[in-house]
């Protein structure tokens, strides 16, 4: 399969990167420049909530679009290939493409909801508990929505490509495989609901709300 | 005619059944309009319900749920349209074969 090459490169680069980070941390800590405790404390307390929130928004829309694009290219290739011999499958199998695209729309909706909470605050008022919570909530909400949509798009794409080929062979199979695709596309909806629950209580970035 | 290869015979068959190969223009228009609606309608619903319809603390949450609901409505309308087009083209093929 063509994916085997990419997987090997990714696995090598990932493991080299992890080894490099571990060696750097070991040397940095054992020579006494930095304590391990303060590394985590600084990551959580000194990284700007703007950074957390904006990375979360980027991951939300980016990973959703990766999932939708993956599903669409897998399904599109199968539909076009199958339509050479069985041209009647063209219109009905666009349903699979629409299921993949809905995943990207979920990502766009959540990115708009999250970006409404990001305001510009001066750095002296930025590090309040409410702003910390908003930053973390948008980051992890974005990661949740992004990964849910990524795998939902992949699942619907692979199922849709096989549905196209099965439909080319036997038209009655398509309606039954549609049930599998509907179940697959509900996964993206779950991600959207959990993302909304996580960020529902997070207020906008605000200045001067001490102790909230 | 017996000297034509198998692939040329299938192409001749497909060309002679012209109606079953081409999709009518109305179908393509319906499918494209659903795609455009899928992009425009949820965002419009979100902005409209968030600013004018819902009020209170959690109005962005309810507006996002309304937008997701509208996206699903567009998906179901697309499914119904595609299946109806398939049935109508099937019956038209049977009518052409009978003639």
PDB file of C-alpha atoms in Angstrom, chain B residues 7-93:
ATOM      1  CA  UNK B   7     -13.384  -2.600 -25.031  1.00  0.00           C
ATOM      2  CA  UNK B   8     -14.601  -1.105 -28.304  1.00  0.00           C
ATOM      3  CA  UNK B   9     -17.805  -3.091 -28.029  1.00  0.00           C
ATOM      4  CA  UNK B  10     -18.507  -1.747 -24.529  1.00  0.00           C
ATOM      5  CA  UNK B  11     -17.867   1.794 -25.724  1.00  0.00           C
ATOM      6  CA  UNK B  12     -20.260   1.260 -28.644  1.00  0.00           C
ATOM      7  CA  UNK B  13     -22.862  -0.068 -26.231  1.00  0.00           C
ATOM      8  CA  UNK B  14     -22.466   2.915 -23.935  1.00  0.00           C
ATOM      9  CA  UNK B  15     -22.663   5.387 -26.793  1.00  0.00           C
ATOM     10  CA  UNK B  16     -25.798   3.759 -28.174  1.00  0.00           C
ATOM     11  CA  UNK B  17     -27.486   4.025 -24.755  1.00  0.00           C
ATOM     12  CA  UNK B  18     -26.929   7.754 -24.662  1.00  0.00           C
ATOM     13  CA  UNK B  19     -29.637   8.516 -22.173  1.00  0.00           C
ATOM     14  CA  UNK B  20     -28.352   6.314 -19.394  1.00  0.00           C
ATOM     15  CA  UNK B  21     -24.811   7.700 -19.538  1.00  0.00           C
ATOM     16  CA  UNK B  22     -25.456  11.422 -19.321  1.00  0.00           C
ATOM     17  CA  UNK B  23     -26.949  12.857 -16.168  1.00  0.00           C
ATOM     18  CA  UNK B  24     -29.595  15.518 -16.819  1.00  0.00           C
ATOM     19  CA  UNK B  25     -28.698  19.088 -16.049  1.00  0.00           C
ATOM     20  CA  UNK B  26     -31.376  19.513 -13.393  1.00  0.00           C
ATOM     21  CA  UNK B  27     -29.724  16.848 -11.224  1.00  0.00           C
ATOM     22  CA  UNK B  28     -26.329  18.542 -11.302  1.00  0.00           C
ATOM     23  CA  UNK B  29     -27.926  21.864 -10.399  1.00  0.00           C
ATOM     24  CA  UNK B  30     -29.713  20.333  -7.423  1.00  0.00           C
ATOM     25  CA  UNK B  31     -26.542  18.692  -6.144  1.00  0.00           C
ATOM     26  CA  UNK B  32     -24.441  21.850  -6.493  1.00  0.00           C
ATOM     27  CA  UNK B  33     -27.125  23.963  -4.821  1.00  0.00           C
ATOM     28  CA  UNK B  34     -27.144  21.583  -1.856  1.00  0.00           C
ATOM     29  CA  UNK B  35     -23.378  21.949  -1.543  1.00  0.00           C
ATOM     30  CA  UNK B  36     -23.605  25.745  -1.562  1.00  0.00           C
ATOM     31  CA  UNK B  37     -26.468  25.629   0.944  1.00  0.00           C
ATOM     32  CA  UNK B  38     -24.401  23.384   3.186  1.00  0.00           C
ATOM     33  CA  UNK B  39     -21.777  26.108   3.463  1.00  0.00           C
ATOM     34  CA  UNK B  40     -24.009  29.161   3.705  1.00  0.00           C
ATOM     35  CA  UNK B  41     -27.005  28.015   5.767  1.00  0.00           C
ATOM     36  CA  UNK B  42     -25.298  26.865   8.999  1.00  0.00           C
ATOM     37  CA  UNK B  43     -23.144  29.981   9.267  1.00  0.00           C
ATOM     38  CA  UNK B  44     -26.120  32.241   8.554  1.00  0.00           C
ATOM     39  CA  UNK B  45     -28.211  30.360  11.125  1.00  0.00           C
ATOM     40  CA  UNK B  46     -25.438  30.681  13.693  1.00  0.00           C
ATOM     41  CA  UNK B  47     -25.099  34.440  13.282  1.00  0.00           C
ATOM     42  CA  UNK B  48     -28.826  35.041  13.126  1.00  0.00           C
ATOM     43  CA  UNK B  49     -29.749  32.970  16.196  1.00  0.00           C
ATOM     44  CA  UNK B  50     -26.752  34.155  18.181  1.00  0.00           C
ATOM     45  CA  UNK B  51     -27.442  37.851  17.678  1.00  0.00           C
ATOM     46  CA  UNK B  52     -31.198  38.112  17.346  1.00  0.00           C
ATOM     47  CA  UNK B  53     -32.886  34.995  18.606  1.00  0.00           C
ATOM     48  CA  UNK B  54     -31.203  33.496  21.656  1.00  0.00           C
ATOM     49  CA  UNK B  55     -30.439  35.532  24.709  1.00  0.00           C
ATOM     50  CA  UNK B  56     -28.608  34.939  27.916  1.00  0.00           C
ATOM     51  CA  UNK B  57     -25.435  33.330  29.091  1.00  0.00           C
ATOM     52  CA  UNK B  58     -25.233  30.277  26.817  1.00  0.00           C
ATOM     53  CA  UNK B  59     -26.482  31.784  23.611  1.00  0.00           C
ATOM     54  CA  UNK B  60     -23.414  30.776  21.566  1.00  0.00           C
ATOM     55  CA  UNK B  61     -23.864  27.142  22.623  1.00  0.00           C
ATOM     56  CA  UNK B  62     -27.512  27.049  21.558  1.00  0.00           C
ATOM     57  CA  UNK B  63     -26.710  28.901  18.345  1.00  0.00           C
ATOM     58  CA  UNK B  64     -23.972  26.369  17.495  1.00  0.00           C
ATOM     59  CA  UNK B  65     -26.397  23.497  18.133  1.00  0.00           C
ATOM     60  CA  UNK B  66     -28.933  25.156  15.842  1.00  0.00           C
ATOM     61  CA  UNK B  67     -26.297  25.517  13.123  1.00  0.00           C
ATOM     62  CA  UNK B  68     -25.315  21.840  13.443  1.00  0.00           C
ATOM     63  CA  UNK B  69     -28.998  20.912  13.226  1.00  0.00           C
ATOM     64  CA  UNK B  70     -29.421  22.925  10.025  1.00  0.00           C
ATOM     65  CA  UNK B  71     -26.333  21.210   8.530  1.00  0.00           C
ATOM     66  CA  UNK B  72     -27.920  17.832   9.235  1.00  0.00           C
ATOM     67  CA  UNK B  73     -31.203  18.983   7.668  1.00  0.00           C
ATOM     68  CA  UNK B  74     -29.300  19.876   4.478  1.00  0.00           C
ATOM     69  CA  UNK B  75     -27.652  16.425   4.519  1.00  0.00           C
ATOM     70  CA  UNK B  76     -31.010  14.655   4.797  1.00  0.00           C
ATOM     71  CA  UNK B  77     -32.497  16.782   2.047  1.00  0.00           C
ATOM     72  CA  UNK B  78     -29.526  15.838  -0.130  1.00  0.00           C
ATOM     73  CA  UNK B  79     -30.015  12.135   0.599  1.00  0.00           C
ATOM     74  CA  UNK B  80     -33.696  12.347  -0.299  1.00  0.00           C
ATOM     75  CA  UNK B  81     -32.922  14.251  -3.506  1.00  0.00           C
ATOM     76  CA  UNK B  82     -30.258  11.772  -4.594  1.00  0.00           C
ATOM     77  CA  UNK B  83     -32.424   8.724  -3.915  1.00  0.00           C
ATOM     78  CA  UNK B  84     -35.424  10.256  -5.739  1.00  0.00           C
ATOM     79  CA  UNK B  85     -33.231  11.082  -8.753  1.00  0.00           C
ATOM     80  CA  UNK B  86     -31.986   7.529  -8.769  1.00  0.00           C
ATOM     81  CA  UNK B  87     -35.518   6.106  -8.735  1.00  0.00           C
ATOM     82  CA  UNK B  88     -36.711   8.468 -11.486  1.00  0.00           C
ATOM     83  CA  UNK B  89     -33.759   7.648 -13.738  1.00  0.00           C
ATOM     84  CA  UNK B  90     -34.352   3.932 -13.093  1.00  0.00           C
ATOM     85  CA  UNK B  91     -37.986   4.159 -14.198  1.00  0.00           C
ATOM     86  CA  UNK B  92     -36.971   6.208 -17.220  1.00  0.00           C
ATOM     87  CA  UNK B  93     -34.445   3.529 -18.190  1.00  0.00           C
TER      88      UNK B  93
END
